[in-house]
Tab-separated table of C-alpha atoms in Angstrom:
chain	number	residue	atom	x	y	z
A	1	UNK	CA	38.669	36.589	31.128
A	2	UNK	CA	39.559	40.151	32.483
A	3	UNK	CA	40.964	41.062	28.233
A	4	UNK	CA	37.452	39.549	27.312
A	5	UNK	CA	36.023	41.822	29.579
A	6	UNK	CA	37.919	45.114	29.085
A	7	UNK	CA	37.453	44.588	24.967
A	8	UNK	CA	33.597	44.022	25.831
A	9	UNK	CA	33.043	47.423	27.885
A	10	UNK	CA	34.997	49.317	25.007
A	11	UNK	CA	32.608	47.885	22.731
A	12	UNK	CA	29.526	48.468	24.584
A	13	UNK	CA	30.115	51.973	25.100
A	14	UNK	CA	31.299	52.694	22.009
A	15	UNK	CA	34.732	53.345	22.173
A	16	UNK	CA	37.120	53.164	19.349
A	17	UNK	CA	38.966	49.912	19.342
A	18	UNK	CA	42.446	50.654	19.700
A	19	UNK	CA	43.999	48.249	21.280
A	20	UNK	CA	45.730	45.609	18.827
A	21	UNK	CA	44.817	42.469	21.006
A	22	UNK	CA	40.919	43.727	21.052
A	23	UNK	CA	41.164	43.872	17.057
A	24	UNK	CA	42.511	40.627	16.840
A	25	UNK	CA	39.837	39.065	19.091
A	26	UNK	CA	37.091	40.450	17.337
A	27	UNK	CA	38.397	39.116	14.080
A	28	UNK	CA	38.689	35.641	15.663
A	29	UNK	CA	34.931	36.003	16.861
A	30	UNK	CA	33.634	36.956	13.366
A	31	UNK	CA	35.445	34.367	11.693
A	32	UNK	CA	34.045	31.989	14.020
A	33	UNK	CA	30.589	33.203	13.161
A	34	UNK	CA	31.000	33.172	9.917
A	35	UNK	CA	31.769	29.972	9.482
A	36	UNK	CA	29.300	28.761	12.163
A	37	UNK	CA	26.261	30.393	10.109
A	38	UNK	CA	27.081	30.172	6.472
A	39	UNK	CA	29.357	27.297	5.781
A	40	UNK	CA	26.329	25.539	5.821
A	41	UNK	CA	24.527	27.756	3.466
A	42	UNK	CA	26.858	27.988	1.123
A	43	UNK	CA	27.588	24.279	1.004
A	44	UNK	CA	26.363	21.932	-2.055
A	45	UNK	CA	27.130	24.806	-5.023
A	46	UNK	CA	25.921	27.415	-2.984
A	47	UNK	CA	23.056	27.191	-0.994
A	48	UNK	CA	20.418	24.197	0.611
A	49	UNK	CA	17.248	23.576	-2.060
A	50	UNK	CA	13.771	22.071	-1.326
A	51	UNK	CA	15.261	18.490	-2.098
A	52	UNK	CA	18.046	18.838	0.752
A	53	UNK	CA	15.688	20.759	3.181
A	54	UNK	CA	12.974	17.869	2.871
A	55	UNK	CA	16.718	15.681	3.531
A	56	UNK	CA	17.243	17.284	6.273
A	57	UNK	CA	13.275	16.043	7.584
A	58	UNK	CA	13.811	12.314	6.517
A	59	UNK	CA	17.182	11.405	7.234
A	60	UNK	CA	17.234	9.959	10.496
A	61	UNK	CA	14.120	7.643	8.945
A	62	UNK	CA	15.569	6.329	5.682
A	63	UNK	CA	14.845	3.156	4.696
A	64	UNK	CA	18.813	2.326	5.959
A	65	UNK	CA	18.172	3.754	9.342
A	66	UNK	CA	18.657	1.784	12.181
A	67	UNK	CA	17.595	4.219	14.849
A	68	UNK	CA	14.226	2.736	14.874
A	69	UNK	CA	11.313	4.736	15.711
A	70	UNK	CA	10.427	6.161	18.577
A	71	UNK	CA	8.292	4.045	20.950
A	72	UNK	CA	7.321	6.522	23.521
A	73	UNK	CA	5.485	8.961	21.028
A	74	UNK	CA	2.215	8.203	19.083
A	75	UNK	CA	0.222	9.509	16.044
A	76	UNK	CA	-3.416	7.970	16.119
A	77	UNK	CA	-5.641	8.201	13.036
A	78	UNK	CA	-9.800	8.410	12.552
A	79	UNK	CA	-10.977	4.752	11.849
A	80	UNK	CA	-9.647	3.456	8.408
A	81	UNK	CA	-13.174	2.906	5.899
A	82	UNK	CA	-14.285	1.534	2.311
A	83	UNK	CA	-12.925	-1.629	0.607
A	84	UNK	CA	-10.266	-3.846	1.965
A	85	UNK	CA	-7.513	-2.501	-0.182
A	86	UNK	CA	-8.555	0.891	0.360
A	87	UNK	CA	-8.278	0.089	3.778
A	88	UNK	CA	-4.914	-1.214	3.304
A	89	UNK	CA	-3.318	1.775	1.408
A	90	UNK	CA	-5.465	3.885	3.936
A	91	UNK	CA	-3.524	1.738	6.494
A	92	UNK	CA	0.037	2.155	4.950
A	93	UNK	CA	-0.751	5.762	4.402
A	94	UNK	CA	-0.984	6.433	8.175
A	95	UNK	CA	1.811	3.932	8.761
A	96	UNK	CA	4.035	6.355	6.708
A	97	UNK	CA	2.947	9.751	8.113
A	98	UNK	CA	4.026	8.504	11.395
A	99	UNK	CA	7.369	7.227	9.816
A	100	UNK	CA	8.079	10.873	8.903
A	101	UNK	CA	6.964	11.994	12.635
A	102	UNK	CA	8.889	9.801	14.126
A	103	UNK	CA	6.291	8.176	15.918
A	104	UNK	CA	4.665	4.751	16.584
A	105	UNK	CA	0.741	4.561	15.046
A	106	UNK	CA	-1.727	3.930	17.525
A	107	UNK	CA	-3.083	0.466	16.468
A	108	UNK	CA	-6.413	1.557	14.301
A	109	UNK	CA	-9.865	0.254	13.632
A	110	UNK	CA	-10.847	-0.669	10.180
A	111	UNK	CA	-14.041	-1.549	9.034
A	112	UNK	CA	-15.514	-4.804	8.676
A	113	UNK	CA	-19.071	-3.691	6.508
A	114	UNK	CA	-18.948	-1.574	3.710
A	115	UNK	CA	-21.301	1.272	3.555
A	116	UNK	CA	-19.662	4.420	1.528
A	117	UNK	CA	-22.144	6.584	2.670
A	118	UNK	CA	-23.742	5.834	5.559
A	119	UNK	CA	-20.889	6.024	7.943
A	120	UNK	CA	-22.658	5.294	11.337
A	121	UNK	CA	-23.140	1.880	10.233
A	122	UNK	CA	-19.717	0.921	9.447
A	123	UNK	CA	-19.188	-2.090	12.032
A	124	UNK	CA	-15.035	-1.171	13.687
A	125	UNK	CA	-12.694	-4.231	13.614
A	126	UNK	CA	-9.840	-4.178	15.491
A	127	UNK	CA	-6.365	-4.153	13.362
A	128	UNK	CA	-5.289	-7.185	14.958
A	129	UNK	CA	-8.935	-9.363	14.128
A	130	UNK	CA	-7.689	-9.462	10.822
A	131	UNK	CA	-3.467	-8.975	10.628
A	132	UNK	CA	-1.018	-10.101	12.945
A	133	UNK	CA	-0.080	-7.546	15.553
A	134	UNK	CA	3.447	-8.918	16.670
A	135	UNK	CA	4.417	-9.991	13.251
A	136	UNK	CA	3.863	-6.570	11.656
A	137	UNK	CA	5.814	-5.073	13.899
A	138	UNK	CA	8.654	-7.796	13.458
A	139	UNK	CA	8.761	-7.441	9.592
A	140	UNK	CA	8.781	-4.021	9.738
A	141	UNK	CA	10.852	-3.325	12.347
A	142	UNK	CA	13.028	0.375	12.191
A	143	UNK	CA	11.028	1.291	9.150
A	144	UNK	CA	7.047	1.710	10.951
A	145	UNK	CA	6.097	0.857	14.296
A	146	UNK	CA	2.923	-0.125	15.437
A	147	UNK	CA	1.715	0.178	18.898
A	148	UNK	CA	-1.730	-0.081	21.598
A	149	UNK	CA	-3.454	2.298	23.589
A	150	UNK	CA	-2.305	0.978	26.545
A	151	UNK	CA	1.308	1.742	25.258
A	152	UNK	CA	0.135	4.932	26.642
A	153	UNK	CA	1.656	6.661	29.981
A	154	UNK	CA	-0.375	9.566	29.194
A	155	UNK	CA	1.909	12.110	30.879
A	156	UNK	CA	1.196	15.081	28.600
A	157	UNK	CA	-2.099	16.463	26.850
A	158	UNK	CA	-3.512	15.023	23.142
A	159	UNK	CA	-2.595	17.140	20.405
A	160	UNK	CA	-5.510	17.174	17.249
A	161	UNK	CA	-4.269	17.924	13.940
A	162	UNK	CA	-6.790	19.117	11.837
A	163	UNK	CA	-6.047	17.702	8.381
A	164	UNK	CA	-6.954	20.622	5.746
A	165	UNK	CA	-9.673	19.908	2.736
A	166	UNK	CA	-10.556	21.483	-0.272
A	167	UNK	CA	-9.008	21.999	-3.385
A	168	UNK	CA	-7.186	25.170	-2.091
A	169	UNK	CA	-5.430	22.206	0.413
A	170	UNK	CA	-2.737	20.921	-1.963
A	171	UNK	CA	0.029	18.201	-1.537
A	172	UNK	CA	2.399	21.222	-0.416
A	173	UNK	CA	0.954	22.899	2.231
A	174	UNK	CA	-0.078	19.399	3.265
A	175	UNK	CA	3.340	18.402	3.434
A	176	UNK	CA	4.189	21.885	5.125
A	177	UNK	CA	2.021	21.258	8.047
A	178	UNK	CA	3.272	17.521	8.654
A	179	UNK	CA	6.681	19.369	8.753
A	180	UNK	CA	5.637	21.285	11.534
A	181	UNK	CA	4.449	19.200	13.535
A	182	UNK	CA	8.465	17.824	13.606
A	183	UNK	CA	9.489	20.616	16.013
A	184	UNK	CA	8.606	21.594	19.021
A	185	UNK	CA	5.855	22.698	20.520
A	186	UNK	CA	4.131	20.018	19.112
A	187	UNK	CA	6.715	17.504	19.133
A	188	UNK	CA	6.742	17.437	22.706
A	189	UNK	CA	2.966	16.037	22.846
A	190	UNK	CA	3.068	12.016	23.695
A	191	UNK	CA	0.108	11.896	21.187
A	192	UNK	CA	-0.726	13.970	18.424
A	193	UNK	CA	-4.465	12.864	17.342
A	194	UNK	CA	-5.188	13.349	13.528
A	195	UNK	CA	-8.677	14.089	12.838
A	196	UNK	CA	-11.075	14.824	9.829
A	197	UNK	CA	-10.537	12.352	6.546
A	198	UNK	CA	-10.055	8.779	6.636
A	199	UNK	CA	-6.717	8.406	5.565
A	200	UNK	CA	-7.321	6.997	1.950
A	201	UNK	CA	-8.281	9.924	1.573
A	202	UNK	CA	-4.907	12.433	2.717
A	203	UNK	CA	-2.443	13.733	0.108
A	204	UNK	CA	0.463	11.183	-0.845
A	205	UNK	CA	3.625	11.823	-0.253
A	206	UNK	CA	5.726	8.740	-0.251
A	207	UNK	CA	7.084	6.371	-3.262
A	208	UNK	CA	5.529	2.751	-3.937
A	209	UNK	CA	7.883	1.192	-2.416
A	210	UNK	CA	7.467	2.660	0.496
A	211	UNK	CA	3.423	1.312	0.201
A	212	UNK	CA	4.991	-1.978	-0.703
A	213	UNK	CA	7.180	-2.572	2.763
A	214	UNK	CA	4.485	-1.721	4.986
A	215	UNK	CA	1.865	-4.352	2.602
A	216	UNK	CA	5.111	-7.207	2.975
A	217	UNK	CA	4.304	-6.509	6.576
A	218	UNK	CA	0.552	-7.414	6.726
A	219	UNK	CA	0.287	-11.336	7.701
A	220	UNK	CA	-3.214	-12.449	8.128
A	221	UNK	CA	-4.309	-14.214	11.133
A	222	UNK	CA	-4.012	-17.193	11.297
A	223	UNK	CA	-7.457	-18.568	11.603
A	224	UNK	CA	-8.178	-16.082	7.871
A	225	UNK	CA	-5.061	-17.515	6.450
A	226	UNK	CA	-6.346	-21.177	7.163
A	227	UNK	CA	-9.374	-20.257	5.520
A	228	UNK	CA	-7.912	-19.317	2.911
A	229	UNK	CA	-5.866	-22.180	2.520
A	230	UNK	CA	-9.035	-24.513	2.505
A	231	UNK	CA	-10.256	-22.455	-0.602
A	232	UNK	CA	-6.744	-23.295	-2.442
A	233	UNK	CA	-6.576	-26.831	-1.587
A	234	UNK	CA	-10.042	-27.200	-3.359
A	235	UNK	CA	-9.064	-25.392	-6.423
A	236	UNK	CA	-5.846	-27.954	-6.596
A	237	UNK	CA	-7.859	-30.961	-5.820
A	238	UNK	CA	-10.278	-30.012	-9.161
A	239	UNK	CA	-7.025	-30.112	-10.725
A	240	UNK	CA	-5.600	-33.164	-9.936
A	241	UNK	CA	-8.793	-34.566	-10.561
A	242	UNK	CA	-8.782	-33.662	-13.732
A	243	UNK	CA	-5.192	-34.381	-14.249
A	244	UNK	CA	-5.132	-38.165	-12.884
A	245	UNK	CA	-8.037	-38.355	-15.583
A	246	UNK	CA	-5.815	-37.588	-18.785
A	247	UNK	CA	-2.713	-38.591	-17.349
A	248	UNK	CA	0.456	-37.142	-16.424
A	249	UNK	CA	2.089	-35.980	-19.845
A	250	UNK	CA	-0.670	-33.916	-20.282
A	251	UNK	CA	-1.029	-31.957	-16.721
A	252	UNK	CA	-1.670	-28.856	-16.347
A	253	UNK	CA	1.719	-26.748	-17.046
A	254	UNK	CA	3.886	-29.282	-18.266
A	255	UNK	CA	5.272	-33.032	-18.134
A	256	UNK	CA	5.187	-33.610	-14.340
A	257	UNK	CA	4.381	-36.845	-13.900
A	258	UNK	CA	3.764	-36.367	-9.528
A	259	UNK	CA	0.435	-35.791	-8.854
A	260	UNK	CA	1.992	-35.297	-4.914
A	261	UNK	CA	3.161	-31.512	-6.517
A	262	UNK	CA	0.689	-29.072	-6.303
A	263	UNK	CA	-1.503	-28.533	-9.319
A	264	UNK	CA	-0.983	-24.905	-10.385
A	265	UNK	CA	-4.222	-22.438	-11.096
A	266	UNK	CA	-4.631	-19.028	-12.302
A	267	UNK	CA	-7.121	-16.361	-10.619
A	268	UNK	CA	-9.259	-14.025	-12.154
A	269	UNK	CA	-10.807	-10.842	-11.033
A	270	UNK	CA	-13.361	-11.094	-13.040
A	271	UNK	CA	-15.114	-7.282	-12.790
A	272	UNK	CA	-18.322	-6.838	-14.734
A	273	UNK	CA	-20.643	-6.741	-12.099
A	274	UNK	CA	-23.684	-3.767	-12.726
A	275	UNK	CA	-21.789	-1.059	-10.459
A	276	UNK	CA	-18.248	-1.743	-12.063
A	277	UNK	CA	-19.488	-1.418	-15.551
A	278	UNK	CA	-21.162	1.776	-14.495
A	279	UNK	CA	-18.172	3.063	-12.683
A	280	UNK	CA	-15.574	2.239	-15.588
A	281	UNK	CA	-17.947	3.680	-18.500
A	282	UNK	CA	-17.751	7.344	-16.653
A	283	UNK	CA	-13.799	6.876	-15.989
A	284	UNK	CA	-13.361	6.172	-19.466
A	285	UNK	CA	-15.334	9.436	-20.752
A	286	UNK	CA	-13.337	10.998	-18.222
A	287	UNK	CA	-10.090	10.234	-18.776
A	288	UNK	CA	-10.509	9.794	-22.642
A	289	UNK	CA	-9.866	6.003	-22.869
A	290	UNK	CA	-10.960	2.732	-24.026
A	291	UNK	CA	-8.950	0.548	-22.141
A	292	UNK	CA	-10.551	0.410	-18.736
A	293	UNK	CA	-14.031	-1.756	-18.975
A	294	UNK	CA	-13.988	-5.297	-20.364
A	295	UNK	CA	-16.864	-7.877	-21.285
A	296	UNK	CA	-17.409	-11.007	-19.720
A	297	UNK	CA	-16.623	-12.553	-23.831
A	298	UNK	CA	-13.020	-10.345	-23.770
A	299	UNK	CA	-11.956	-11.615	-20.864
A	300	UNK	CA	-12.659	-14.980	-21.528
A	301	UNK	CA	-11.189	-14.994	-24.559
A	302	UNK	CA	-7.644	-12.611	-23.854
A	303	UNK	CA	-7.163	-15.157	-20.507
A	304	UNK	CA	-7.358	-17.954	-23.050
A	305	UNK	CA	-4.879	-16.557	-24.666
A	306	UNK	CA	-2.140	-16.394	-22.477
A	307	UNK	CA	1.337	-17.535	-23.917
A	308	UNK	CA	2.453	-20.913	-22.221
A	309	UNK	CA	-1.294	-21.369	-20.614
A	310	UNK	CA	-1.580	-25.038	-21.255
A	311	UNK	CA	-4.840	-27.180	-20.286
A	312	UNK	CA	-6.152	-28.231	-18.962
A	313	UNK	CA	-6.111	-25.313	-16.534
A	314	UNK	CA	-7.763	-24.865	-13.380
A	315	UNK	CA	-9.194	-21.142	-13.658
A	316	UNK	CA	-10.601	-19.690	-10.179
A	317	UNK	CA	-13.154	-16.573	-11.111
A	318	UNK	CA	-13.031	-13.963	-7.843
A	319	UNK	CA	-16.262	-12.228	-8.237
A	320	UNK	CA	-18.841	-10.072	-6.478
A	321	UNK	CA	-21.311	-12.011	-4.868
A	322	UNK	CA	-24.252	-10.706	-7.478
A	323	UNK	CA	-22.280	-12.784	-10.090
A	324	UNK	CA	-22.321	-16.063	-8.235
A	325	UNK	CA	-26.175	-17.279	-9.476
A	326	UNK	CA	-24.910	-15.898	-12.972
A	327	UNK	CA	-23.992	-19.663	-14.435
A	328	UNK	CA	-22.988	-17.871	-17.654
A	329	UNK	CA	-19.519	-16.902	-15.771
A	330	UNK	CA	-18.702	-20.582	-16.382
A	331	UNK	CA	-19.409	-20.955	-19.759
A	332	UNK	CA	-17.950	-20.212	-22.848
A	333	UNK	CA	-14.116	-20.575	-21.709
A	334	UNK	CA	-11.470	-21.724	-24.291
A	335	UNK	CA	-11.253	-25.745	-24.210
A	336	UNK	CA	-8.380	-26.929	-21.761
A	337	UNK	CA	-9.877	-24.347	-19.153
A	338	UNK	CA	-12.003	-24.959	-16.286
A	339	UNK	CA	-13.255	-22.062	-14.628
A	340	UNK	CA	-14.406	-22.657	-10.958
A	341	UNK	CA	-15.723	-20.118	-8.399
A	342	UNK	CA	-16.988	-20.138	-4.682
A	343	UNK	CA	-20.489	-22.198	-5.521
A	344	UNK	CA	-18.564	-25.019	-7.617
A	345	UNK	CA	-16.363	-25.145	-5.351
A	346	UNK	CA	-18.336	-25.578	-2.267
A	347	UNK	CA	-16.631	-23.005	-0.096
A	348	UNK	CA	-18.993	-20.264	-0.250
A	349	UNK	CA	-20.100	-21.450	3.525
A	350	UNK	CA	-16.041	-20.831	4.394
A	351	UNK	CA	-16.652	-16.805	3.150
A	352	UNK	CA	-20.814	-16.576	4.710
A	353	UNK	CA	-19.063	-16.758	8.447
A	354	UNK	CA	-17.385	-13.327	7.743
A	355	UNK	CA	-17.870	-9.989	7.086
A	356	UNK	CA	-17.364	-8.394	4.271
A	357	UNK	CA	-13.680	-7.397	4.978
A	358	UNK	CA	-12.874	-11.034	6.065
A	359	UNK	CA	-14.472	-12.480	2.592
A	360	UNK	CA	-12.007	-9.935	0.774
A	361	UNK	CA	-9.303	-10.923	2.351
A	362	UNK	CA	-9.694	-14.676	1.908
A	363	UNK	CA	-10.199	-13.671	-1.686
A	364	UNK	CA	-7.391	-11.597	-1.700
A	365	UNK	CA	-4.697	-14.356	-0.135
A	366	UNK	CA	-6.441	-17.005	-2.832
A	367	UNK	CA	-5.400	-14.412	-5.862
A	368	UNK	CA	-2.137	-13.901	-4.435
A	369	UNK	CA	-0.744	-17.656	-4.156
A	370	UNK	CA	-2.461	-18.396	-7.946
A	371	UNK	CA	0.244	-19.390	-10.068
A	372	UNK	CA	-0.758	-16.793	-12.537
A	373	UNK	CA	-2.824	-13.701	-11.994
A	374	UNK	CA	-5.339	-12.051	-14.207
A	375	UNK	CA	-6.985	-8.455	-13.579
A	376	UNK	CA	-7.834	-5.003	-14.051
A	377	UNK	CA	-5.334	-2.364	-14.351
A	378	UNK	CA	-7.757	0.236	-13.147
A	379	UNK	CA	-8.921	-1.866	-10.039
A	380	UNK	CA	-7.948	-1.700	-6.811
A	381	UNK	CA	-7.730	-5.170	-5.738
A	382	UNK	CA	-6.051	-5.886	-8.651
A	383	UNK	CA	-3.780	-3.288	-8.812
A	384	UNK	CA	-2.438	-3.972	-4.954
A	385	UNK	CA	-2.290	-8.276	-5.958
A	386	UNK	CA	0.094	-7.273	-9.120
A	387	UNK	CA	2.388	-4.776	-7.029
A	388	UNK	CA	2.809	-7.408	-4.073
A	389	UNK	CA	3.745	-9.840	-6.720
A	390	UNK	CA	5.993	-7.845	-8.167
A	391	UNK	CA	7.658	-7.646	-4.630
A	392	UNK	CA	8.270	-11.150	-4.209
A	393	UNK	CA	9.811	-11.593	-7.791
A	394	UNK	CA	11.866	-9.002	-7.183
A	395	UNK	CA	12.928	-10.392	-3.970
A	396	UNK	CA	13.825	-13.047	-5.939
A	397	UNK	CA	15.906	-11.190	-8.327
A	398	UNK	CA	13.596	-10.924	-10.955
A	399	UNK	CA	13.399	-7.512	-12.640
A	400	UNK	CA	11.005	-7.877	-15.557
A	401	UNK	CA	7.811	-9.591	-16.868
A	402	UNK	CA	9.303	-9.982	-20.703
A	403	UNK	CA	11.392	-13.038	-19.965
A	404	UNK	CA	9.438	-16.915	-20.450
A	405	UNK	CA	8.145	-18.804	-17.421
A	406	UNK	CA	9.073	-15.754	-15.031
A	407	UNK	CA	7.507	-16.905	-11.928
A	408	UNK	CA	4.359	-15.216	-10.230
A	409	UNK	CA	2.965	-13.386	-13.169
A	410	UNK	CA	0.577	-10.941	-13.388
A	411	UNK	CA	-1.798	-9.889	-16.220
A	412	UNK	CA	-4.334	-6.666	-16.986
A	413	UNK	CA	-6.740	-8.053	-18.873
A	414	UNK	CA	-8.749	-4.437	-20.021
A	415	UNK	CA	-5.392	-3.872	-21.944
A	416	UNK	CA	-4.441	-6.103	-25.112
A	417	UNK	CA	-1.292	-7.708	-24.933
A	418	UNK	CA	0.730	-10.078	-27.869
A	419	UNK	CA	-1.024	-12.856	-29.607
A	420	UNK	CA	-4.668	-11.184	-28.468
A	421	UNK	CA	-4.058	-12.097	-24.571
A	422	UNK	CA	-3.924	-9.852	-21.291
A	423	UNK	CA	-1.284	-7.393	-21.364
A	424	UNK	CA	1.867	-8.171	-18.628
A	425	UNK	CA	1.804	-6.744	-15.527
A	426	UNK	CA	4.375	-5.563	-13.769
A	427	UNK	CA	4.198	-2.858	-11.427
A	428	UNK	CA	6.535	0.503	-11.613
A	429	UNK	CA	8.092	0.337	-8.170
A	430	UNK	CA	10.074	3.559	-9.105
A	431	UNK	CA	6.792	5.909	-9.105
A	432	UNK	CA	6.931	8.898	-6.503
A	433	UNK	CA	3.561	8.144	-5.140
A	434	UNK	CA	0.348	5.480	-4.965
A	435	UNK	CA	-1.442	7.888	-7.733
A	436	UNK	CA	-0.214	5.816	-10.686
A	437	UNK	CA	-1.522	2.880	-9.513
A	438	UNK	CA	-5.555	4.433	-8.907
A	439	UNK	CA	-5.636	5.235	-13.032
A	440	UNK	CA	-4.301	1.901	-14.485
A	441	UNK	CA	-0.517	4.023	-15.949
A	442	UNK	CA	1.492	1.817	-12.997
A	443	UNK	CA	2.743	-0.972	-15.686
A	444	UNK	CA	6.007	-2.262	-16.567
A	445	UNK	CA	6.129	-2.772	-20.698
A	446	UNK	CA	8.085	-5.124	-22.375
């Protein structure tokens, strides 16, 4: 201690170092610095790039971790709007800006009407009215958290985040700013409160299959999910009517004689309502394409054309409400195919108890247990059904749509596949972001 000191007051007041043992601990001390501040730096072939600095941000949150997230710091998000699958990406998209700051999302309201304008008559619906609360968090558990106000001990002030807009507000000084709000001061709030945009609307920064473990993790209720079911079983009961009628050897998929096995069905999102064919007419001009609107006629006849599709087939049409008096919908199909919706059926009481959102997601959990799937690349609804069944056949261990009687497959009827049917649809899970998917480019090809 007192050689520390002596070599320190020579130093200080600028006296020549003389002294051998003073030289010698001064080296030690600047080779100990040295290597303290730039080892680091000059690490990796000589320096740390954008790639290892954003690293640096996500490591303790990859999807290996097993750190968890933290529980006793929040992000909370303005209510989630629009369509149900806008709501859900919406959803996901908060779900993963709290991943990255390490914090649980405050449980948020999504909307049960659907008015794109007129925002103060959106009608709120709690997160857990329409998923499961406890069973989110259990599926997704160390990857997202999800958490209630009353999770709260509010023992420090509410941070807002102002989220920037504009076309000056890109992706990277978006990203910049969430990376801020990593360190300290801010770090130290117990909630930091996003405001401004819904969150559909904030800049993506996360790959699709980031989007596609936080939509594994969205179970509906159950009293939704038993709707649903109700609407299935009456799509298989119109097929085993129809198969006990022509006998077994002809059923609807093959040479099953058990009419106790359930009768498969493919679903349809059958988009040619007034507003879609608007819609896709200016996207086309746009984006310079021809492949985004389809007739009524070309659907009917590329679905009928589906390799394998034997009848006769059970075919259930999802469609906007201002289609259901249109009994032209169920005419015209290929022989073999019977083409049902919510009327025929006698469900549409099931879907006039909800709201809107409740309706789509009946819909929605109808679409996604069909046996085969038919939609529109450039659609939403569609778009979100064909990546979440590409999740479960990869789950299975199934890695591409080319092979014969791959299970759970999807088709994009706007784009012509072989033989003049619906092109196959299998979803790109190795995109960097959610954009793909919005403009129809987010397909697997044989």
């Amino acid at each position: 201690m007192g050689l520390a000191s002596n070599c320190k007051n020579q130093m200080l007041f600028g006296r020549n170092l003389k002294s051998i043992t003073c030289k010698g601990l001064a080296l030690i001390v600047i080779a100990l610095f040295l290597g303290v501040v730039l080892l680091p730096l000059l690490s990796g072939y000589g320096g740390m790039d954008k790639n290892n600095l954003d690293l640096v941000y996500s490591r303790s949150l990859s999807l290996d971790s097993d750190n968890g997230i933290r529980k006793d710091k929040f992000l909370e998000v303005p209510q989630i709007v629009w369509g149900l699958n806008n709501q859900k990406i919406a959803f996901a998209r908060a779900c993963l800006t709290a991943r990255m700051l390490n914090r649980t999302l405050l449980m948020p309201s999504f909307s049960a009407s659907l008015f794109y304008k007129e925002i103060d008559r959106l009608q709120p619906i709690s997160f857990d009215k329409v998923f499961q609360f406890d069973r989110f968090d259990s599926l997704c558990n160390g990857f997202v958290q999800l958490g209630s106000f009353s999770d709260l001990r509010n023992q420090t002030g509410v941070f807002e985040l102002q989220k920037g807009s504009g076309r000056k507000w890109t992706a990277e000084r978006d990203l910049d700013q969430l990376k801020q709000f990593i360190k300290d001061p801010f770090d130290g709030y117990e909630v930091i409160r996003i405001v401004g945009k819904n969150p559909f609307l904030w800049h993506d920064h996360w790959p699709v299959k980031d989007y596609a473990r936080v939509f594994e993790c969205l179970v509906l209720v159950e009293e939704i999910a038993k709707e649903a079911d109700r609407v299935v079983s009456k799509i298989r009961e119109v097929g085993k009517e129809i198969s006990s009628k022509i006998g077994s050897e002809q059923s609807d998929f093959g040479s099953d004689s058990s009419l106790l096995e359930p009768v498969p069905y493919v679903a349809v999102h059958m988009r040619i309502e007034i507003d879609w064919m608007i819609h896709c007419k200016k996207l086309e001009r746009k984006l310079n394409v021809s492949e985004i609107c389809s007739s009524r006629q070309e659907i009917m006849e590329r679905v009928g054309n589906i390799l394998g599709l034997k009848g006769p087939t059970v075919v259930y049409l999802a469609v906007a409400d201002s289609l259901l008096e249109d009994s032209s919908i169920l005419t015209g199909w290929k022989d073999g195919l019977v083409p049902v919706e919510k009327n025929k059926l006698g469900v549409d009481g099931i879907y006039k108890k909800y709201p809107y959102l409740i309706q789509s997601a009946i819909d929605y959990e109808v679409c996604s247990k069909a046996d085969v799937f038919v939609g529109n690349s450039f659609s939403t609804f569609s778009s979100l059904l064909a990546l979440e069944r590409t999740q479960k056949r990869i789950r299975m261990g199934v890695t591409s749509s080319c092979g014969a009687d791959v299970r759970w497959p999807s088709y994009a009827y706007n784009i012509l596949g072989e033989s003049n049917g619906p092109h196959k649809w299998m979803t790109n899970m190795s995109d960097s972001s959610l954009k793909a998917i919005s403009y129809g480019s987010n397909i697997i090809s044989c």
